[in-house]
């Protein structure tokens, strides 16, 4: 994978270099062609060549001889040059601003020489035509230089083609070296990222750190964050699956016992010598076991709906003091709990919550019932309503740190619940109900000193 990425990167770099060279050559040829077709007037408007070509407008014939106008003399002064007009024999017939030592006659070879190579005073010469006369314009110490060269077109094209091929090869070679260097730097982390993603796909969530992360440092950081998240989800899934299996095992066990009782007492009811009192006793046992199984299945259904957020809440504004007081009275009126020391306090008579009364009652009762069931008969429980919410506090056995970490997990039974019947879903259901209301639970406990549960909802 790494070398495949490197080859692709190199191919991309070389392709870009080749395209750039070709485009540059095309643009250069286009510019040269445009200049040839449209001329260089814009580029050479102030050159000596243009000035000389246009100077004929300042010349006229008077009495058979050429004459330079005053405007022409002024133009010569402004340009910094001088002018001589020659007849067909090379004889100077008129001049303007010419040096004192300037020749008065020029042979054809002299004209060619000074036009091509300047003279000893570094004067650049330009030649123009006016009717049957020629004129010679000179500019001393001109910034312009005339370069004359000759070449064979065939040889020139051959040279240009070879130069183009050589430059292209050199550019491609340099680009290949640079591209190879950068491809190694870039494709190595990219290849590593692909491998990491493949590992995540294979459920390998181990955190890995790569040296020289470069510009990909945020990517590797995010990959490690994803690994940590997936690892946490995997652990949670494994933990949940294990607890679900344990819960199913417990439910199966809990259902077998009442089912066995139902089956056994149903068989006894068919006996002919069963008395009416025995028949009523057997029917009561069957009814009690059936209610227990129904409660078990209802708890299972409720916890699944709460877990999947499919439980609708029938909210209504509720004054918390009277709501909790009635709940405590209901517990004390239950014959099973009439002897327990359960008290109620409130210092927030006007506190109201928008809640589903039925579900919230069940959540609070779960905590109260747990405090009663899992402690000794002399337990003292206080339920309080304050401005900060509801507090349920007891002075019982307390909860171990190991159980505290899992006390709200579904299907979890504490270490002190071996002889306690129940579905194992009570506290998980309470937590889910309160969280569905947008509320929170804190539970603190100390072995031998008791447990304190605080419930509050942010309105």
Coordinates of C-alpha atoms in Angstrom, one line a residue:
X1 CA 0.0 0.0 0.0
X2 CA 2.8 2.4 0.9
X3 CA 4.6 2.0 -2.4
X4 CA 1.4 2.2 -4.4
X5 CA 0.7 5.6 -2.8
X6 CA 4.3 6.7 -3.4
X7 CA 4.1 5.8 -7.1
X8 CA 0.8 7.6 -7.5
X9 CA 2.1 10.7 -5.8
X10 CA 5.2 10.7 -8.0
X11 CA 3.1 10.3 -11.1
X12 CA 1.0 13.2 -10.1
X13 CA 4.0 15.4 -9.5
X14 CA 5.7 14.5 -12.8
X15 CA 2.5 15.1 -14.7
X16 CA 2.1 18.5 -13.1
X17 CA 5.7 19.5 -14.0
X18 CA 5.3 18.3 -17.6
X19 CA 2.0 20.2 -18.0
X20 CA 3.7 23.4 -16.6
X21 CA 6.6 23.1 -19.0
X22 CA 4.3 22.6 -21.9
X23 CA 2.0 25.5 -20.9
X24 CA 5.0 27.8 -20.4
X25 CA 6.4 26.9 -23.8
X26 CA 2.9 27.5 -25.4
X27 CA 2.5 30.9 -23.8
X28 CA 6.0 31.9 -24.8
X29 CA 5.4 30.9 -28.5
X30 CA 2.1 32.7 -28.3
X31 CA 3.6 35.9 -27.1
X32 CA 6.3 35.8 -29.8
X33 CA 3.7 35.2 -32.5
X34 CA 1.5 38.0 -31.2
X35 CA 4.4 40.4 -31.3
X36 CA 5.3 39.4 -34.8
X37 CA 1.7 39.8 -36.0
X38 CA 0.9 43.0 -34.2
X39 CA 4.3 44.6 -34.2
X40 CA 6.3 46.1 -31.3
X41 CA 5.0 49.7 -31.4
X42 CA 3.7 49.5 -27.9
X43 CA 7.1 48.2 -26.6
X44 CA 9.3 50.5 -28.7
X45 CA 7.3 53.7 -29.0
X46 CA 10.2 55.8 -27.5
X47 CA 13.0 54.0 -29.3
X48 CA 15.5 55.6 -31.7
X49 CA 14.2 53.3 -34.5
X50 CA 10.7 54.7 -34.2
X51 CA 11.9 58.3 -33.8
X52 CA 14.0 58.0 -37.0
X53 CA 11.1 56.3 -38.9
X54 CA 8.7 59.1 -38.0
X55 CA 11.2 62.0 -38.3
X56 CA 10.4 62.5 -42.1
X57 CA 7.4 64.5 -41.1
X58 CA 9.8 67.3 -40.0
X59 CA 11.5 67.4 -43.5
X60 CA 10.4 69.3 -46.5
X61 CA 11.9 70.4 -49.9
X62 CA 12.7 74.0 -50.5
X63 CA 14.5 75.2 -53.7
X64 CA 15.3 71.6 -54.5
X65 CA 17.0 70.9 -51.2
X66 CA 15.7 69.2 -48.0
X67 CA 15.0 71.5 -45.0
X68 CA 14.6 70.5 -41.3
X69 CA 11.8 72.4 -39.6
X70 CA 12.1 74.1 -36.3
X71 CA 9.8 71.5 -34.7
X72 CA 12.3 68.8 -36.0
X73 CA 15.2 70.6 -34.4
X74 CA 13.3 70.8 -31.1
X75 CA 12.4 67.1 -31.3
X76 CA 16.2 66.3 -31.8
X77 CA 17.1 68.4 -28.8
X78 CA 14.5 66.6 -26.6
X79 CA 15.6 63.2 -27.8
X80 CA 19.3 64.0 -27.4
X81 CA 20.4 63.3 -31.0
X82 CA 21.4 64.9 -34.2
X83 CA 20.6 64.5 -37.9
X84 CA 22.3 64.6 -41.3
X85 CA 20.6 64.4 -44.7
X86 CA 22.5 62.7 -47.5
X87 CA 22.0 62.7 -51.2
X88 CA 22.3 59.7 -53.4
X89 CA 26.1 59.9 -53.4
X90 CA 26.4 60.0 -49.6
X91 CA 27.1 63.7 -49.5
X92 CA 25.7 65.6 -46.5
X93 CA 23.4 68.3 -47.9
X94 CA 21.9 69.6 -44.7
X95 CA 22.2 68.8 -40.9
X96 CA 20.9 69.8 -37.5
X97 CA 22.8 69.6 -34.2
X98 CA 25.5 67.4 -35.7
X99 CA 29.0 67.3 -34.1
X100 CA 31.7 69.5 -35.6
X101 CA 33.8 66.5 -36.3
X102 CA 31.0 64.6 -38.0
X103 CA 31.9 63.4 -41.6
X104 CA 30.4 65.4 -44.5
X105 CA 30.4 62.4 -46.8
X106 CA 29.7 58.7 -46.2
X107 CA 30.4 55.7 -48.4
X108 CA 28.0 52.8 -48.5
X109 CA 30.4 50.6 -46.5
X110 CA 30.8 53.4 -43.8
X111 CA 27.1 53.6 -43.5
X112 CA 26.8 49.9 -43.1
X113 CA 29.6 49.8 -40.5
X114 CA 28.3 52.6 -38.3
X115 CA 24.8 51.3 -38.5
X116 CA 25.9 47.9 -37.3
X117 CA 28.6 48.6 -34.8
X118 CA 28.4 52.3 -33.8
X119 CA 31.5 54.6 -34.0
X120 CA 34.4 55.4 -31.7
X121 CA 32.2 57.9 -29.7
X122 CA 29.6 55.1 -29.0
X123 CA 27.0 56.8 -31.1
X124 CA 24.1 54.7 -32.2
X125 CA 23.0 55.4 -35.8
X126 CA 19.6 55.0 -37.4
X127 CA 18.9 55.5 -41.1
X128 CA 15.6 56.8 -42.6
X129 CA 14.3 57.7 -46.1
X130 CA 12.8 61.0 -47.3
X131 CA 12.0 61.0 -51.1
X132 CA 15.3 60.6 -53.0
X133 CA 17.3 61.6 -49.9
X134 CA 18.5 59.5 -46.9
X135 CA 19.0 60.9 -43.5
X136 CA 21.2 59.6 -40.7
X137 CA 20.1 60.0 -37.1
X138 CA 22.7 59.7 -34.4
X139 CA 22.2 59.3 -30.6
X140 CA 25.4 59.4 -28.4
X141 CA 25.6 57.2 -25.4
X142 CA 22.2 55.8 -26.1
X143 CA 20.7 53.2 -23.7
X144 CA 19.7 51.1 -26.7
X145 CA 22.1 48.6 -28.3
X146 CA 21.8 47.0 -31.6
X147 CA 22.6 43.3 -31.7
X148 CA 22.8 41.6 -35.1
X149 CA 23.1 37.9 -35.5
X150 CA 22.5 35.3 -38.2
X151 CA 21.3 31.7 -37.8
X152 CA 20.3 28.7 -39.8
X153 CA 16.6 28.1 -39.2
X154 CA 17.0 24.3 -39.5
X155 CA 19.9 24.3 -37.0
X156 CA 18.0 26.7 -34.7
X157 CA 14.9 24.5 -34.6
X158 CA 17.0 21.5 -34.0
X159 CA 18.7 23.3 -31.1
X160 CA 15.4 24.5 -29.7
X161 CA 13.9 21.0 -29.8
X162 CA 17.0 19.5 -28.1
X163 CA 17.0 22.3 -25.5
X164 CA 13.3 21.7 -24.8
X165 CA 13.8 17.9 -24.4
X166 CA 16.9 18.5 -22.2
X167 CA 15.1 21.0 -20.0
X168 CA 12.0 18.8 -19.7
X169 CA 14.1 15.8 -18.7
X170 CA 16.1 17.8 -16.2
X171 CA 12.9 19.3 -14.7
X172 CA 11.2 15.9 -14.5
X173 CA 14.3 14.4 -12.9
X174 CA 14.4 17.2 -10.3
X175 CA 10.7 16.9 -9.7
X176 CA 11.0 13.1 -9.3
X177 CA 13.7 13.5 -6.6
X178 CA 11.7 16.2 -4.8
X179 CA 8.5 14.3 -5.3
X180 CA 10.1 11.1 -4.0
X181 CA 11.3 12.9 -0.9
X182 CA 7.9 14.4 -0.2
X183 CA 6.0 11.3 -1.1
X184 CA 8.0 9.3 1.5
X185 CA 7.2 12.0 4.1
X186 CA 3.5 12.2 3.1
X187 CA 2.6 8.6 2.1
X188 CA 4.1 7.0 5.2
X189 CA 1.6 8.6 7.6
X190 CA -1.2 8.2 5.0
X191 CA -0.3 4.5 4.8
X192 CA -0.2 4.3 8.6
X193 CA -3.6 5.9 8.8
X194 CA -5.1 3.4 6.4
X195 CA -3.6 0.6 8.4
X196 CA -5.0 2.1 11.6
X197 CA -8.5 2.3 10.1
X198 CA -8.2 -1.3 9.0
X199 CA -7.2 -2.2 12.6
X200 CA -10.2 -0.4 13.9
X201 CA -12.3 -2.4 11.4
X202 CA -10.9 -5.5 12.9
X203 CA -11.8 -4.3 16.4
X204 CA -8.2 -3.6 17.4
X205 CA -8.7 -0.5 19.5
X206 CA -5.2 -0.3 21.0
X207 CA -3.8 3.2 21.2
X208 CA -0.7 3.8 19.0
X209 CA 1.6 6.7 18.7
X210 CA 3.6 7.5 15.5
X211 CA 6.8 9.5 15.4
X212 CA 7.0 12.5 13.1
X213 CA 3.3 13.0 12.6
X214 CA 3.8 16.3 10.9
X215 CA 0.7 18.0 9.5
X216 CA -1.3 14.8 10.2
X217 CA -0.9 15.2 14.0
X218 CA -4.6 16.2 14.5
X219 CA -5.6 13.2 12.4
X220 CA -3.6 10.7 14.5
X221 CA -4.9 12.4 17.7
X222 CA -8.5 12.0 16.4
X223 CA -7.8 8.3 15.5
X224 CA -6.6 7.7 19.0
X225 CA -9.7 9.4 20.4
X226 CA -11.8 7.2 18.2
X227 CA -9.9 4.2 19.4
X228 CA -10.5 5.2 23.0
X229 CA -14.2 5.8 22.4
X230 CA -14.7 2.5 20.5
X231 CA -12.7 0.7 23.2
X232 CA -15.0 2.2 25.9
X233 CA -18.1 1.2 23.9
X234 CA -16.7 -2.3 23.4
X235 CA -16.0 -2.7 27.1
X236 CA -19.5 -1.3 27.9
X237 CA -21.1 -3.7 25.3
X238 CA -19.2 -6.6 26.7
X239 CA -20.1 -5.7 30.2
X240 CA -23.7 -5.2 29.3
X241 CA -23.8 -8.4 27.4
X242 CA -22.4 -10.2 30.4
X243 CA -24.9 -8.6 32.7
X244 CA -27.7 -9.4 30.3
X245 CA -26.7 -13.0 30.3
X246 CA -26.5 -13.1 34.0
X247 CA -29.9 -11.4 34.2
X248 CA -31.5 -13.8 31.8
X249 CA -30.0 -16.6 33.9
X250 CA -31.4 -15.0 37.1
X251 CA -34.8 -14.4 35.4
X252 CA -34.9 -18.0 34.1
X253 CA -34.1 -19.2 37.6
X254 CA -36.6 -16.8 39.2
X255 CA -39.3 -17.9 36.8
X256 CA -38.7 -21.6 37.2
X257 CA -39.4 -21.5 41.0
X258 CA -42.9 -19.8 40.7
X259 CA -43.7 -21.8 37.6
X260 CA -42.8 -25.0 39.5
X261 CA -45.1 -23.8 42.3
X262 CA -47.9 -23.0 39.9
X263 CA -47.6 -26.3 38.2
X264 CA -47.4 -28.2 41.5
X265 CA -50.4 -26.5 43.2
X266 CA -52.4 -26.7 40.0
X267 CA -51.8 -30.5 40.0
X268 CA -52.9 -30.6 43.7
X269 CA -56.1 -28.8 42.8
X270 CA -57.1 -31.6 40.5
X271 CA -57.0 -34.1 43.5
X272 CA -60.4 -35.2 44.6
X273 CA -59.7 -35.3 48.3
X274 CA -58.6 -31.6 48.5
X275 CA -60.6 -29.7 51.0
X276 CA -62.0 -26.3 50.3
X277 CA -59.5 -24.6 52.7
X278 CA -56.6 -26.3 51.0
X279 CA -58.0 -25.4 47.6
X280 CA -58.2 -21.7 48.6
X281 CA -54.6 -21.9 50.0
X282 CA -53.3 -23.4 46.7
X283 CA -55.2 -20.9 44.6
X284 CA -53.7 -18.0 46.7
X285 CA -50.2 -19.4 46.2
X286 CA -50.8 -19.7 42.4
X287 CA -52.1 -16.1 42.3
X288 CA -49.1 -14.8 44.3
X289 CA -46.6 -16.5 42.0
X290 CA -48.4 -15.3 38.9
X291 CA -48.3 -11.7 40.2
X292 CA -44.6 -12.1 40.8
X293 CA -44.0 -13.4 37.3
X294 CA -46.0 -10.5 35.9
X295 CA -44.0 -8.0 38.0
X296 CA -40.8 -9.5 36.7
X297 CA -41.9 -9.3 33.0
X298 CA -43.3 -5.7 33.6
X299 CA -40.0 -4.6 35.0
X300 CA -38.2 -6.1 32.0
X301 CA -40.5 -4.3 29.6
X302 CA -40.2 -1.0 31.4
X303 CA -36.4 -1.1 31.6
X304 CA -36.2 -1.9 27.9
X305 CA -38.5 1.0 27.0
X306 CA -36.6 3.4 29.3
X307 CA -33.3 2.3 27.9
X308 CA -34.5 2.9 24.3
X309 CA -36.2 6.2 25.3
X310 CA -39.5 4.9 24.1
X311 CA -41.4 5.7 27.4
X312 CA -43.7 8.7 27.0
X313 CA -44.0 10.9 30.1
X314 CA -47.4 12.3 31.2
X315 CA -46.0 15.3 33.0
X316 CA -48.0 17.6 35.3
X317 CA -47.0 20.3 37.7
X318 CA -46.7 18.7 41.1
X319 CA -46.1 20.3 44.6
X320 CA -43.3 18.1 45.8
X321 CA -44.0 18.3 49.6
X322 CA -47.5 16.8 49.4
X323 CA -46.5 14.3 46.7
X324 CA -43.6 12.9 48.8
X325 CA -45.6 13.0 52.1
X326 CA -48.4 10.9 50.5
X327 CA -45.7 8.5 49.2
X328 CA -44.3 8.0 52.7
X329 CA -47.8 7.5 54.2
X330 CA -48.5 4.8 51.6
X331 CA -45.4 3.0 52.7
X332 CA -46.3 3.2 56.4
X333 CA -49.8 2.0 55.6
X334 CA -48.4 -1.2 54.0
X335 CA -48.6 -4.0 56.6
X336 CA -45.1 -5.2 55.6
X337 CA -43.5 -1.9 56.6
X338 CA -45.8 -0.5 59.2
X339 CA -43.2 -1.1 62.0
X340 CA -40.3 0.5 60.2
X341 CA -38.9 3.9 61.4
X342 CA -39.7 6.0 58.4
X343 CA -39.9 9.8 58.8
X344 CA -40.6 12.8 56.6
X345 CA -39.2 16.3 56.6
X346 CA -39.7 19.3 54.4
X347 CA -38.4 22.9 54.3
X348 CA -39.6 23.7 50.8
X349 CA -43.4 23.8 50.8
X350 CA -43.7 25.7 47.5
X351 CA -41.2 23.6 45.5
X352 CA -42.9 22.3 42.3
X353 CA -41.6 19.8 39.7
X354 CA -43.1 19.0 36.3
X355 CA -43.1 15.2 36.4
X356 CA -44.9 12.0 35.5
X357 CA -46.4 11.3 39.0
X358 CA -46.7 7.6 38.5
X359 CA -43.2 7.0 37.2
X360 CA -41.6 9.4 39.8
X361 CA -43.4 7.7 42.6
X362 CA -42.1 4.3 41.5
X363 CA -38.5 5.7 41.3
X364 CA -38.6 7.1 44.8
X365 CA -40.3 4.1 46.2
X366 CA -37.6 1.9 44.8
X367 CA -35.0 3.8 46.9
X368 CA -37.2 3.7 50.0
X369 CA -38.0 0.0 49.6
X370 CA -34.3 -0.9 49.0
X371 CA -33.4 0.9 52.2
X372 CA -36.0 -1.1 54.1
X373 CA -35.4 -4.5 52.5
X374 CA -31.6 -4.5 52.5
X375 CA -31.1 -3.4 56.1
X376 CA -32.0 -4.7 59.6
X377 CA -35.5 -4.2 61.0
X378 CA -34.3 -1.3 63.3
X379 CA -33.3 0.8 60.4
X380 CA -34.1 4.5 60.5
X381 CA -35.0 6.2 57.2
X382 CA -35.6 9.9 56.6
X383 CA -37.1 11.3 53.4
X384 CA -36.7 15.0 53.1
X385 CA -37.8 17.7 50.6
X386 CA -35.5 20.7 50.3
X387 CA -34.9 23.5 47.8
X388 CA -32.2 21.2 46.3
X389 CA -34.6 18.3 45.7
X390 CA -35.4 15.0 47.5
X391 CA -33.1 13.2 49.9
X392 CA -33.5 9.6 51.2
X393 CA -31.1 8.8 54.0
X394 CA -30.7 5.8 56.3
X395 CA -28.3 4.6 59.0
X396 CA -28.1 1.1 57.8
X397 CA -25.4 -1.3 56.6
X398 CA -24.1 0.9 53.8
X399 CA -22.8 -0.2 50.4
X400 CA -19.3 -1.4 49.6
X401 CA -17.2 0.5 47.1
X402 CA -17.3 -2.4 44.7
X403 CA -21.1 -2.4 44.7
X404 CA -21.2 1.4 44.5
X405 CA -19.6 1.4 41.1
X406 CA -22.3 -0.9 39.7
X407 CA -25.3 -0.1 41.9
X408 CA -27.2 1.5 39.0
X409 CA -26.3 -1.0 36.4
X410 CA -29.1 -3.1 34.9
X411 CA -29.3 -6.7 36.0
X412 CA -26.9 -6.1 38.9
X413 CA -27.4 -7.5 42.3
X414 CA -25.3 -6.4 45.2
X415 CA -23.3 -8.7 47.4
X416 CA -25.8 -8.4 50.3
X417 CA -28.8 -9.5 48.2
X418 CA -28.4 -13.2 48.1
X419 CA -31.6 -13.8 50.2
X420 CA -33.6 -11.0 48.7
X421 CA -36.1 -11.6 46.0
X422 CA -36.4 -9.1 43.2
X423 CA -35.9 -8.5 39.5
X424 CA -32.5 -6.7 39.8
X425 CA -33.9 -3.8 37.8
X426 CA -35.2 -1.5 40.5
X427 CA -32.4 1.0 40.9
X428 CA -31.6 1.0 37.1
X429 CA -35.3 1.8 36.5
X430 CA -35.2 4.6 39.1
X431 CA -32.2 6.1 37.5
X432 CA -33.7 5.9 34.0
X433 CA -36.9 7.5 35.1
X434 CA -35.1 10.4 36.8
X435 CA -32.8 11.0 33.8
X436 CA -35.8 10.9 31.5
X437 CA -37.1 13.8 33.5
X438 CA -33.8 15.6 33.0
X439 CA -32.8 14.9 36.5
X440 CA -29.7 13.6 38.4
X441 CA -29.0 11.2 41.2
X442 CA -26.1 11.1 43.6
X443 CA -25.5 8.2 46.0
X444 CA -23.1 8.3 48.9
X445 CA -22.6 5.5 51.3
X446 CA -20.2 4.2 54.0
X447 CA -20.1 0.7 55.4
X448 CA -21.7 0.6 58.8
X449 CA -22.9 4.2 58.7
X450 CA -25.7 4.2 56.1
X451 CA -26.6 5.5 52.7
X452 CA -27.8 8.8 51.3
X453 CA -29.5 9.3 48.0
X454 CA -30.1 12.8 46.6
X455 CA -32.5 13.4 43.6
X456 CA -32.9 16.7 41.8
X457 CA -34.3 18.0 38.6
X458 CA -33.2 21.1 36.7
X459 CA -36.3 22.9 35.7

